[in-house]
């Protein structure tokens, strides 16, 4: 086999950008396995919590953190749905599945007689099976060849073509078929990744394999097919790494497998290692591994944080979010790529969320029930004007009335010490802070001379994040994104100084 493959796969709704796009070489194996179908006796969240209780996971906060939802939601489902329906019993704070709850959980997955085709993916560089399965069919990508290089259409609107970096194997050999245990482990990891993504995106439609009957899969004698699968290099959002590959199967960015894939490939493929460094705007050091490269950049960012934000370490998760904000801001300033805007705003919001959570802990609400869960917009408006109208324009405060009242309730409870942690977004944290200004003078939100403009900028960051998330026509441009990121850095510097 002189050439690895002329078959190309893509699982992106929108193709990734040109300067960081890569084609990764993989071997594809076909298996057939049963598919689980969701019944409608219980919803996805009820089902997931019952599964945790079935494996004796008793800690509600741990369940909430894994699901990516508020602790309050887990409490609500357990206390008002699972227990009243007789699916669990609460004995001295211990949650036990009843017979009807166990039967419901077992009946929830219905075995189909027809088997679903799935495809195992084996990395042609590392030789390892990926923690992913491709269901149903392979999505072939149309390509062209120009001057010996493979090109793909980068955007239907622009009509421009991009040339992804080809991670070509040095030695091409057909691998041995995966073992039974390897297949089982792959199915297990795939299921966890899909279920975690389902919870985060509230998507109950993704297919996952029937975990109750894994031995029913079938694997026939075969030779694997060679493909290239599309991915791209991006800044990492949720681990200690500077960057990561985007999941080629478009399932999840949050498990260890995808967050470490670039390191495993780079360790065995020097051209790809150099490509990672170039994509992040760095000069290539021939003797530097990707691990060493990332460690050096993290140290450089840590130095910048120590100089400009000496007290950031006192606020939970703030250093992590600031480091990513600084890296993304630098990337946008140097390269001017519009597709960096979304993540820059995302990092601004996360850094501010960390600060506002700390603000609510330090400048506390006098009691948890400041506002009811089902508070209407007009009532929220009235409360905001009564509590902070003397400091801020009424029309500006009115724009915060679209906030989710139950999330404000959670933030108030967190501030008063009722909840140890919460997962709400920036806007309810701001509203909760506005409501307790009269209880704390001087409050951080009114200490700066330009407090009115500060609040307007905070609102813009909330709305800009929503615009980018929901593909709104009101997307912000690069100068606005950079201005909002600079405001975030200035405001965080102010807040960490007074918090110290």
Short mmCIF file of C-alpha atoms in Angstrom, two decimals:
data_model
loop_
_atom_site.label_atom_id
_atom_site.label_comp_id
_atom_site.label_asym_id
_atom_site.label_seq_id
_atom_site.Cartn_x
_atom_site.Cartn_y
_atom_site.Cartn_z
CA UNK A 1 0.00 0.00 0.00
CA UNK A 2 1.89 3.05 -1.27
CA UNK A 3 -0.75 5.60 -0.30
CA UNK A 4 -2.75 5.37 2.88
CA UNK A 5 -6.20 6.41 1.59
CA UNK A 6 -8.17 8.56 -0.80
CA UNK A 7 -11.34 8.32 1.34
CA UNK A 8 -12.20 11.24 3.61
CA UNK A 9 -14.75 11.53 6.44
CA UNK A 10 -16.30 14.52 8.20
CA UNK A 11 -18.82 14.74 11.05
CA UNK A 12 -19.04 18.54 11.31
CA UNK A 13 -22.15 20.56 10.51
CA UNK A 14 -19.80 23.38 9.57
CA UNK A 15 -16.31 22.64 8.33
CA UNK A 16 -13.49 23.79 10.63
CA UNK A 17 -11.19 26.62 9.66
CA UNK A 18 -8.37 26.20 7.19
CA UNK A 19 -5.24 27.17 9.12
CA UNK A 20 -5.83 24.59 11.87
CA UNK A 21 -7.69 21.85 9.98
CA UNK A 22 -6.13 18.40 9.96
CA UNK A 23 -6.88 15.05 8.38
CA UNK A 24 -6.15 12.21 10.81
CA UNK A 25 -5.50 8.71 9.39
CA UNK A 26 -7.67 5.92 10.82
CA UNK A 27 -8.57 2.30 10.21
CA UNK A 28 -12.29 1.50 10.28
CA UNK A 29 -13.74 -1.83 11.53
CA UNK A 30 -17.43 -2.73 11.31
CA UNK A 31 -19.43 -4.32 14.12
CA UNK A 32 -23.16 -4.90 14.66
CA UNK A 33 -24.66 -4.16 18.07
CA UNK A 34 -28.14 -3.72 19.64
CA UNK A 35 -29.50 -0.20 19.92
CA UNK A 36 -31.26 1.13 23.01
CA UNK A 37 -34.47 3.08 22.46
CA UNK A 38 -35.83 5.50 25.02
CA UNK A 39 -39.32 4.79 26.33
CA UNK A 40 -41.54 7.59 27.63
CA UNK A 41 -42.33 6.30 31.14
CA UNK A 42 -39.63 8.52 32.60
CA UNK A 43 -37.64 11.39 31.16
CA UNK A 44 -33.92 11.46 30.53
CA UNK A 45 -33.00 13.24 33.77
CA UNK A 46 -35.07 10.89 35.94
CA UNK A 47 -33.48 7.94 34.15
CA UNK A 48 -29.94 9.26 34.64
CA UNK A 49 -30.39 9.91 38.38
CA UNK A 50 -31.89 6.43 38.85
CA UNK A 51 -28.83 4.97 37.12
CA UNK A 52 -26.51 6.80 39.55
CA UNK A 53 -28.49 5.55 42.53
CA UNK A 54 -28.42 2.03 41.07
CA UNK A 55 -24.60 2.07 41.27
CA UNK A 56 -24.87 3.50 44.83
CA UNK A 57 -23.76 7.03 43.99
CA UNK A 58 -25.44 8.84 46.90
CA UNK A 59 -23.91 12.31 46.74
CA UNK A 60 -26.36 14.70 45.11
CA UNK A 61 -23.73 17.34 44.32
CA UNK A 62 -21.57 14.75 42.54
CA UNK A 63 -24.59 13.69 40.46
CA UNK A 64 -25.37 17.33 39.62
CA UNK A 65 -21.77 18.10 38.65
CA UNK A 66 -21.53 15.05 36.38
CA UNK A 67 -24.87 15.89 34.71
CA UNK A 68 -23.83 19.53 34.28
CA UNK A 69 -27.00 20.85 35.98
CA UNK A 70 -27.85 22.76 39.16
CA UNK A 71 -27.89 20.87 42.44
CA UNK A 72 -31.36 22.38 42.89
CA UNK A 73 -32.63 20.51 39.81
CA UNK A 74 -31.33 17.19 41.15
CA UNK A 75 -32.98 17.89 44.50
CA UNK A 76 -36.23 18.79 42.76
CA UNK A 77 -36.31 15.58 40.69
CA UNK A 78 -35.46 13.36 43.66
CA UNK A 79 -37.78 15.02 46.18
CA UNK A 80 -40.81 15.82 43.99
CA UNK A 81 -40.69 13.12 41.30
CA UNK A 82 -38.68 10.01 42.16
CA UNK A 83 -39.71 9.67 45.81
CA UNK A 84 -43.44 10.60 45.45
CA UNK A 85 -43.78 8.15 42.54
CA UNK A 86 -42.44 5.35 44.72
CA UNK A 87 -39.32 4.76 42.63
CA UNK A 88 -36.93 5.47 45.53
CA UNK A 89 -37.07 5.47 49.31
CA UNK A 90 -35.21 7.92 51.55
CA UNK A 91 -33.95 6.30 54.76
CA UNK A 92 -31.81 8.53 57.01
CA UNK A 93 -30.60 10.56 53.98
CA UNK A 94 -29.80 7.36 52.09
CA UNK A 95 -31.50 6.95 48.70
CA UNK A 96 -32.52 3.41 47.77
CA UNK A 97 -34.23 2.18 44.62
CA UNK A 98 -37.53 0.44 45.29
CA UNK A 99 -38.60 -2.67 43.37
CA UNK A 100 -40.76 -0.54 41.09
CA UNK A 101 -37.86 1.87 40.52
CA UNK A 102 -35.47 -0.95 39.63
CA UNK A 103 -38.07 -2.52 37.35
CA UNK A 104 -38.70 0.83 35.69
CA UNK A 105 -34.97 1.30 35.09
CA UNK A 106 -34.62 -2.17 33.59
CA UNK A 107 -37.68 -1.73 31.36
CA UNK A 108 -36.53 1.67 30.19
CA UNK A 109 -34.12 0.12 27.68
CA UNK A 110 -35.88 -2.09 25.21
CA UNK A 111 -33.81 -4.58 23.25
CA UNK A 112 -34.38 -4.46 19.48
CA UNK A 113 -34.06 -7.63 17.44
CA UNK A 114 -32.39 -5.81 14.55
CA UNK A 115 -28.73 -5.02 15.00
CA UNK A 116 -27.33 -1.57 14.26
CA UNK A 117 -24.13 -1.24 12.22
CA UNK A 118 -21.39 0.67 14.03
CA UNK A 119 -17.81 1.42 13.11
CA UNK A 120 -14.77 1.09 15.37
CA UNK A 121 -11.99 3.60 14.75
CA UNK A 122 -8.33 2.65 15.11
CA UNK A 123 -5.71 5.37 15.04
CA UNK A 124 -3.23 4.71 12.23
CA UNK A 125 -0.52 6.70 14.04
CA UNK A 126 -0.77 5.38 17.62
CA UNK A 127 -2.41 2.04 16.79
CA UNK A 128 -5.00 2.55 19.56
CA UNK A 129 -8.76 2.24 19.29
CA UNK A 130 -10.49 5.58 19.75
CA UNK A 131 -13.14 5.89 22.48
CA UNK A 132 -15.75 6.49 19.80
CA UNK A 133 -18.14 4.56 17.59
CA UNK A 134 -19.64 5.87 14.34
CA UNK A 135 -23.30 4.81 13.98
CA UNK A 136 -25.21 3.84 10.85
CA UNK A 137 -22.96 5.07 8.07
CA UNK A 138 -19.71 6.79 7.19
CA UNK A 139 -20.07 10.41 6.12
CA UNK A 140 -17.85 10.71 3.07
CA UNK A 141 -16.46 14.16 2.35
CA UNK A 142 -16.09 15.61 -1.13
CA UNK A 143 -12.53 16.66 -1.87
CA UNK A 144 -10.51 18.03 -4.76
CA UNK A 145 -6.79 17.87 -5.46
CA UNK A 146 -4.73 20.92 -6.35
CA UNK A 147 -0.95 20.73 -6.87
CA UNK A 148 -0.88 17.35 -5.13
CA UNK A 149 -2.72 18.65 -2.04
CA UNK A 150 -6.18 17.64 -0.87
CA UNK A 151 -8.64 20.52 -0.63
CA UNK A 152 -12.15 20.87 0.76
CA UNK A 153 -14.75 23.59 0.41
CA UNK A 154 -14.36 25.78 3.48
CA UNK A 155 -17.66 27.66 3.14
CA UNK A 156 -20.53 27.37 0.71
CA UNK A 157 -21.08 31.12 0.97
CA UNK A 158 -17.50 32.13 0.23
CA UNK A 159 -16.76 29.37 -2.26
CA UNK A 160 -13.19 29.27 -0.96
CA UNK A 161 -11.25 26.04 -0.55
CA UNK A 162 -9.01 25.13 2.37
CA UNK A 163 -6.13 22.66 2.50
CA UNK A 164 -6.11 20.64 5.74
CA UNK A 165 -2.81 19.38 7.09
CA UNK A 166 -2.38 15.68 6.27
CA UNK A 167 -1.12 13.55 9.15
CA UNK A 168 0.36 10.86 6.92
CA UNK A 169 1.53 7.58 8.50
CA UNK A 170 5.24 6.89 8.07
CA UNK A 171 4.75 3.14 7.91
CA UNK A 172 1.55 1.69 6.49
CA UNK A 173 0.55 -1.75 7.70
CA UNK A 174 -2.82 -3.40 8.24
CA UNK A 175 -3.37 -3.90 11.99
CA UNK A 176 -4.68 -6.98 13.74
CA UNK A 177 -8.38 -7.17 14.51
CA UNK A 178 -9.31 -5.73 17.93
CA UNK A 179 -9.86 -8.17 20.76
CA UNK A 180 -13.18 -8.84 22.48
CA UNK A 181 -12.06 -6.87 25.54
CA UNK A 182 -10.92 -3.92 23.43
CA UNK A 183 -14.31 -3.76 21.74
CA UNK A 184 -16.15 -3.90 25.07
CA UNK A 185 -13.99 -1.11 26.47
CA UNK A 186 -14.59 1.01 23.38
CA UNK A 187 -18.36 0.55 23.69
CA UNK A 188 -18.19 1.45 27.37
CA UNK A 189 -16.21 4.65 26.80
CA UNK A 190 -18.41 5.62 23.85
CA UNK A 191 -21.55 5.21 25.95
CA UNK A 192 -20.19 7.40 28.73
CA UNK A 193 -19.17 10.14 26.28
CA UNK A 194 -22.55 10.09 24.53
CA UNK A 195 -24.58 10.05 27.72
CA UNK A 196 -22.54 12.90 29.18
CA UNK A 197 -23.07 14.95 26.04
CA UNK A 198 -26.79 14.12 26.05
CA UNK A 199 -27.13 15.56 29.53
CA UNK A 200 -25.13 18.69 28.73
CA UNK A 201 -27.09 19.42 25.53
CA UNK A 202 -30.46 18.04 26.75
CA UNK A 203 -30.45 15.79 23.68
CA UNK A 204 -32.25 12.49 24.17
CA UNK A 205 -32.07 11.43 20.53
CA UNK A 206 -28.45 10.26 20.19
CA UNK A 207 -28.12 6.52 19.84
CA UNK A 208 -26.10 4.64 22.43
CA UNK A 209 -25.39 0.95 22.70
CA UNK A 210 -27.35 -1.30 25.03
CA UNK A 211 -25.05 -1.45 28.05
CA UNK A 212 -27.16 -4.28 29.52
CA UNK A 213 -26.41 -6.74 26.72
CA UNK A 214 -22.96 -5.99 25.30
CA UNK A 215 -22.27 -9.64 24.50
CA UNK A 216 -24.80 -9.45 21.67
CA UNK A 217 -22.47 -7.48 19.42
CA UNK A 218 -21.22 -9.31 16.33
CA UNK A 219 -17.82 -8.91 14.70
CA UNK A 220 -17.05 -10.67 11.43
CA UNK A 221 -13.65 -11.56 9.96
CA UNK A 222 -12.63 -8.59 7.83
CA UNK A 223 -9.86 -6.32 6.71
CA UNK A 224 -10.17 -2.72 7.94
CA UNK A 225 -10.71 0.18 5.54
CA UNK A 226 -8.36 3.16 5.49
CA UNK A 227 -9.77 6.68 5.83
CA UNK A 228 -8.77 10.18 6.75
CA UNK A 229 -11.13 11.88 9.21
CA UNK A 230 -11.37 15.66 9.58
CA UNK A 231 -10.59 17.53 12.80
CA UNK A 232 -8.98 20.82 13.77
CA UNK A 233 -6.64 22.17 16.42
CA UNK A 234 -8.17 24.60 18.86
CA UNK A 235 -7.49 26.19 22.24
CA UNK A 236 -8.52 23.92 25.06
CA UNK A 237 -11.42 25.10 27.23
CA UNK A 238 -11.69 22.59 30.05
CA UNK A 239 -8.35 21.09 31.02
CA UNK A 240 -4.80 22.08 31.86
CA UNK A 241 -3.74 21.82 28.18
CA UNK A 242 -3.20 24.83 25.94
CA UNK A 243 -4.88 23.19 22.98
CA UNK A 244 -6.67 20.05 21.86
CA UNK A 245 -8.09 18.39 18.77
CA UNK A 246 -11.79 18.82 18.18
CA UNK A 247 -13.60 15.50 18.45
CA UNK A 248 -13.60 14.09 14.88
CA UNK A 249 -16.86 12.24 15.65
CA UNK A 250 -18.49 15.38 17.05
CA UNK A 251 -19.63 13.71 20.30
CA UNK A 252 -17.85 15.30 23.27
CA UNK A 253 -14.92 17.57 24.08
CA UNK A 254 -14.91 16.75 27.78
CA UNK A 255 -13.48 13.25 28.23
CA UNK A 256 -9.80 12.50 28.77
CA UNK A 257 -9.47 10.70 25.46
CA UNK A 258 -10.12 13.72 23.24
CA UNK A 259 -8.25 16.13 25.51
CA UNK A 260 -5.10 14.00 25.24
CA UNK A 261 -5.38 12.82 21.62
CA UNK A 262 -3.16 15.59 20.22
CA UNK A 263 -0.37 14.67 22.66
CA UNK A 264 -0.48 10.97 21.76
CA UNK A 265 -0.35 11.67 18.03
CA UNK A 266 2.33 14.37 18.36
CA UNK A 267 4.57 12.00 20.33
CA UNK A 268 4.71 9.69 17.30
CA UNK A 269 4.44 12.21 14.45
CA UNK A 270 6.92 15.12 14.40
CA UNK A 271 5.27 17.05 11.51
CA UNK A 272 1.98 17.08 13.41
CA UNK A 273 3.77 18.29 16.55
CA UNK A 274 5.20 21.20 14.55
CA UNK A 275 1.76 21.90 13.08
CA UNK A 276 0.27 22.25 16.58
CA UNK A 277 2.90 24.84 17.51
CA UNK A 278 2.41 26.83 14.28
CA UNK A 279 -1.36 26.83 14.74
CA UNK A 280 -0.93 28.57 18.09
CA UNK A 281 1.39 31.18 16.62
CA UNK A 282 4.56 29.80 18.16
CA UNK A 283 8.04 29.33 16.80
CA UNK A 284 9.14 25.73 16.38
CA UNK A 285 11.73 24.32 18.75
CA UNK A 286 12.96 21.06 17.22
CA UNK A 287 13.84 19.57 20.61
CA UNK A 288 10.61 20.51 22.39
CA UNK A 289 7.84 17.95 22.83
CA UNK A 290 4.18 18.95 22.88
CA UNK A 291 4.10 18.33 26.64
CA UNK A 292 7.07 20.65 27.12
CA UNK A 293 5.62 23.16 24.66
CA UNK A 294 2.32 23.35 26.53
CA UNK A 295 4.06 23.55 29.88
CA UNK A 296 6.18 26.48 28.66
CA UNK A 297 3.15 28.40 27.38
CA UNK A 298 1.25 27.73 30.58
CA UNK A 299 4.19 29.08 32.56
CA UNK A 300 4.31 32.22 30.40
CA UNK A 301 0.62 32.81 30.99
CA UNK A 302 1.07 32.11 34.70
CA UNK A 303 3.76 34.79 34.82
CA UNK A 304 1.44 37.28 33.13
CA UNK A 305 -1.32 36.40 35.61
CA UNK A 306 1.05 36.82 38.56
CA UNK A 307 2.00 40.33 37.38
CA UNK A 308 -1.40 41.67 36.30
CA UNK A 309 -3.73 39.61 38.52
CA UNK A 310 -1.78 38.83 41.70
CA UNK A 311 -4.89 37.94 43.71
CA UNK A 312 -6.70 35.83 41.12
CA UNK A 313 -5.62 32.64 42.88
CA UNK A 314 -7.96 33.47 45.78
CA UNK A 315 -11.06 33.01 43.60
CA UNK A 316 -12.05 29.47 42.62
CA UNK A 317 -11.31 28.64 38.95
CA UNK A 318 -10.48 32.27 38.05
CA UNK A 319 -6.84 31.67 37.10
CA UNK A 320 -7.90 28.88 34.73
CA UNK A 321 -10.47 31.06 32.96
CA UNK A 322 -8.18 34.10 32.81
CA UNK A 323 -5.37 32.08 31.23
CA UNK A 324 -7.71 30.90 28.47
CA UNK A 325 -9.13 34.38 28.03
CA UNK A 326 -5.64 35.87 27.61
CA UNK A 327 -4.60 33.14 25.16
CA UNK A 328 -7.74 33.54 23.03
CA UNK A 329 -7.53 37.36 23.09
CA UNK A 330 -3.94 37.20 21.88
CA UNK A 331 -4.96 34.76 19.14
CA UNK A 332 -7.75 37.06 17.95
CA UNK A 333 -5.51 40.14 18.03
CA UNK A 334 -2.73 38.46 16.04
CA UNK A 335 -4.73 36.48 13.47
CA UNK A 336 -8.07 38.31 13.33
CA UNK A 337 -10.08 35.13 12.78
CA UNK A 338 -13.79 35.73 13.37
CA UNK A 339 -14.28 32.13 14.55
CA UNK A 340 -12.23 32.94 17.70
CA UNK A 341 -14.89 35.44 18.83
CA UNK A 342 -17.31 32.89 20.30
CA UNK A 343 -14.75 31.32 22.60
CA UNK A 344 -13.32 34.69 23.65
CA UNK A 345 -16.79 35.80 24.82
CA UNK A 346 -17.24 32.39 26.42
CA UNK A 347 -14.04 32.83 28.44
CA UNK A 348 -15.06 36.38 29.42
CA UNK A 349 -18.31 35.06 30.81
CA UNK A 350 -16.64 32.21 32.71
CA UNK A 351 -14.10 34.56 34.32
CA UNK A 352 -16.88 36.94 35.34
CA UNK A 353 -19.03 34.07 36.65
CA UNK A 354 -16.16 33.06 38.95
CA UNK A 355 -15.94 36.64 40.25
CA UNK A 356 -19.67 37.05 40.78
CA UNK A 357 -19.90 33.75 42.65
CA UNK A 358 -17.16 35.02 44.94
CA UNK A 359 -19.00 38.35 45.24
CA UNK A 360 -22.18 36.57 46.36
CA UNK A 361 -20.22 34.62 48.97
CA UNK A 362 -18.50 37.73 50.37
CA UNK A 363 -21.39 40.22 50.06
CA UNK A 364 -24.11 37.81 51.13
CA UNK A 365 -27.88 37.93 50.91
CA UNK A 366 -29.46 38.18 54.38
CA UNK A 367 -31.70 35.18 53.62
CA UNK A 368 -32.15 32.64 50.82
CA UNK A 369 -35.74 33.47 49.82
CA UNK A 370 -35.13 36.97 48.49
CA UNK A 371 -37.09 36.19 45.31
CA UNK A 372 -39.45 33.26 44.56
CA UNK A 373 -38.65 30.64 41.90
CA UNK A 374 -41.60 31.61 39.70
CA UNK A 375 -41.18 35.37 39.90
CA UNK A 376 -42.56 37.14 36.79
CA UNK A 377 -40.68 39.68 34.72
CA UNK A 378 -42.63 42.68 35.99
CA UNK A 379 -41.95 41.61 39.57
CA UNK A 380 -38.22 41.17 38.81
CA UNK A 381 -38.18 44.66 37.28
CA UNK A 382 -39.88 46.15 40.32
CA UNK A 383 -37.45 44.42 42.69
CA UNK A 384 -34.42 45.61 40.71
CA UNK A 385 -35.64 49.21 40.63
CA UNK A 386 -36.47 49.21 44.34
CA UNK A 387 -33.14 47.66 45.34
CA UNK A 388 -30.71 49.32 42.90
CA UNK A 389 -32.68 51.96 40.97
CA UNK A 390 -30.90 54.82 42.70
CA UNK A 391 -27.59 53.65 41.22
CA UNK A 392 -28.54 52.52 37.70
CA UNK A 393 -30.77 53.73 34.89
CA UNK A 394 -34.21 52.12 35.00
CA UNK A 395 -34.11 51.21 31.29
CA UNK A 396 -30.82 49.37 31.80
CA UNK A 397 -32.17 47.41 34.75
CA UNK A 398 -35.27 46.50 32.74
CA UNK A 399 -33.07 44.59 30.27
CA UNK A 400 -32.14 42.14 33.03
CA UNK A 401 -35.78 41.12 33.55
CA UNK A 402 -35.56 38.32 30.96
CA UNK A 403 -33.45 36.35 33.43
CA UNK A 404 -34.61 32.90 34.56
CA UNK A 405 -36.23 33.52 37.97
CA UNK A 406 -35.42 30.03 39.26
CA UNK A 407 -31.74 30.63 38.49
CA UNK A 408 -31.84 33.90 40.45
CA UNK A 409 -33.43 31.94 43.31
CA UNK A 410 -30.51 29.48 43.15
CA UNK A 411 -27.98 32.32 43.18
CA UNK A 412 -29.68 33.92 46.18
CA UNK A 413 -29.66 30.60 48.01
CA UNK A 414 -25.99 30.09 47.18
CA UNK A 415 -25.20 33.55 48.54
CA UNK A 416 -27.11 32.87 51.76
CA UNK A 417 -25.37 29.51 52.24
CA UNK A 418 -28.27 27.22 51.38
CA UNK A 419 -26.49 25.62 48.39
CA UNK A 420 -22.76 24.75 48.48
CA UNK A 421 -22.40 25.28 44.73
CA UNK A 422 -24.46 26.29 41.69
CA UNK A 423 -24.13 26.05 37.92
CA UNK A 424 -26.10 29.09 36.76
CA UNK A 425 -24.85 31.53 34.13
CA UNK A 426 -23.70 35.13 34.42
CA UNK A 427 -26.98 37.04 34.12
CA UNK A 428 -28.73 35.52 37.19
CA UNK A 429 -25.51 36.02 39.18
CA UNK A 430 -25.56 39.71 38.24
CA UNK A 431 -29.25 40.08 39.09
CA UNK A 432 -28.74 38.39 42.44
CA UNK A 433 -25.85 40.75 43.19
CA UNK A 434 -27.90 43.81 42.19
CA UNK A 435 -30.64 42.77 44.63
CA UNK A 436 -28.31 42.82 47.64
CA UNK A 437 -26.60 46.18 46.98
CA UNK A 438 -28.54 48.01 49.78
CA UNK A 439 -27.39 45.38 52.29
CA UNK A 440 -23.70 46.11 51.67
CA UNK A 441 -22.28 49.59 51.32
CA UNK A 442 -20.11 50.15 49.42
CA UNK A 443 -20.95 47.21 47.14
CA UNK A 444 -18.43 46.26 44.37
CA UNK A 445 -21.01 46.96 41.63
CA UNK A 446 -21.17 50.63 42.59
CA UNK A 447 -17.60 51.27 43.72
CA UNK A 448 -16.23 52.21 40.31
CA UNK A 449 -16.94 55.70 39.00
CA UNK A 450 -18.26 54.29 35.71
CA UNK A 451 -20.61 51.74 37.34
CA UNK A 452 -23.40 52.49 34.88
CA UNK A 453 -21.18 51.68 31.89
CA UNK A 454 -19.80 48.63 33.70
CA UNK A 455 -23.29 47.18 34.04
CA UNK A 456 -24.05 47.91 30.37
CA UNK A 457 -20.87 46.07 29.36
CA UNK A 458 -21.74 43.12 31.59
CA UNK A 459 -25.15 42.94 29.94
CA UNK A 460 -23.53 43.04 26.49
CA UNK A 461 -21.31 40.08 27.40
CA UNK A 462 -24.39 38.10 28.51
CA UNK A 463 -26.25 38.91 25.29
CA UNK A 464 -23.24 38.39 23.03
CA UNK A 465 -22.71 34.91 24.47
CA UNK A 466 -26.37 34.12 23.78
CA UNK A 467 -26.10 35.45 20.24
CA UNK A 468 -23.09 33.29 19.42
CA UNK A 469 -24.61 30.23 21.08
CA UNK A 470 -27.90 30.45 19.21
CA UNK A 471 -26.54 31.45 15.79
CA UNK A 472 -28.16 34.87 16.04
CA UNK A 473 -28.04 37.43 13.27
CA UNK A 474 -26.73 39.93 15.88
CA UNK A 475 -23.25 38.45 16.12
CA UNK A 476 -20.56 40.83 17.34
CA UNK A 477 -17.50 41.83 15.34
CA UNK A 478 -13.83 41.49 16.24
CA UNK A 479 -13.31 45.07 17.61
CA UNK A 480 -16.36 44.70 19.87
CA UNK A 481 -15.21 41.29 21.11
CA UNK A 482 -11.74 42.65 21.91
CA UNK A 483 -13.24 45.67 23.68
CA UNK A 484 -15.45 43.42 25.82
CA UNK A 485 -12.51 41.16 26.66
CA UNK A 486 -10.42 44.18 27.72
CA UNK A 487 -13.30 45.41 29.86
CA UNK A 488 -13.47 41.96 31.46
CA UNK A 489 -9.76 42.01 32.28
CA UNK A 490 -10.00 45.55 33.73
CA UNK A 491 -13.06 44.71 35.81
CA UNK A 492 -11.56 41.44 37.08
CA UNK A 493 -8.36 43.28 38.04
CA UNK A 494 -10.45 45.79 40.02
CA UNK A 495 -12.53 43.10 41.71
CA UNK A 496 -9.64 40.85 42.69
CA UNK A 497 -7.87 43.84 44.23
CA UNK A 498 -10.79 44.73 46.52
CA UNK A 499 -11.48 41.05 47.25
CA UNK A 500 -7.89 40.68 48.46
#
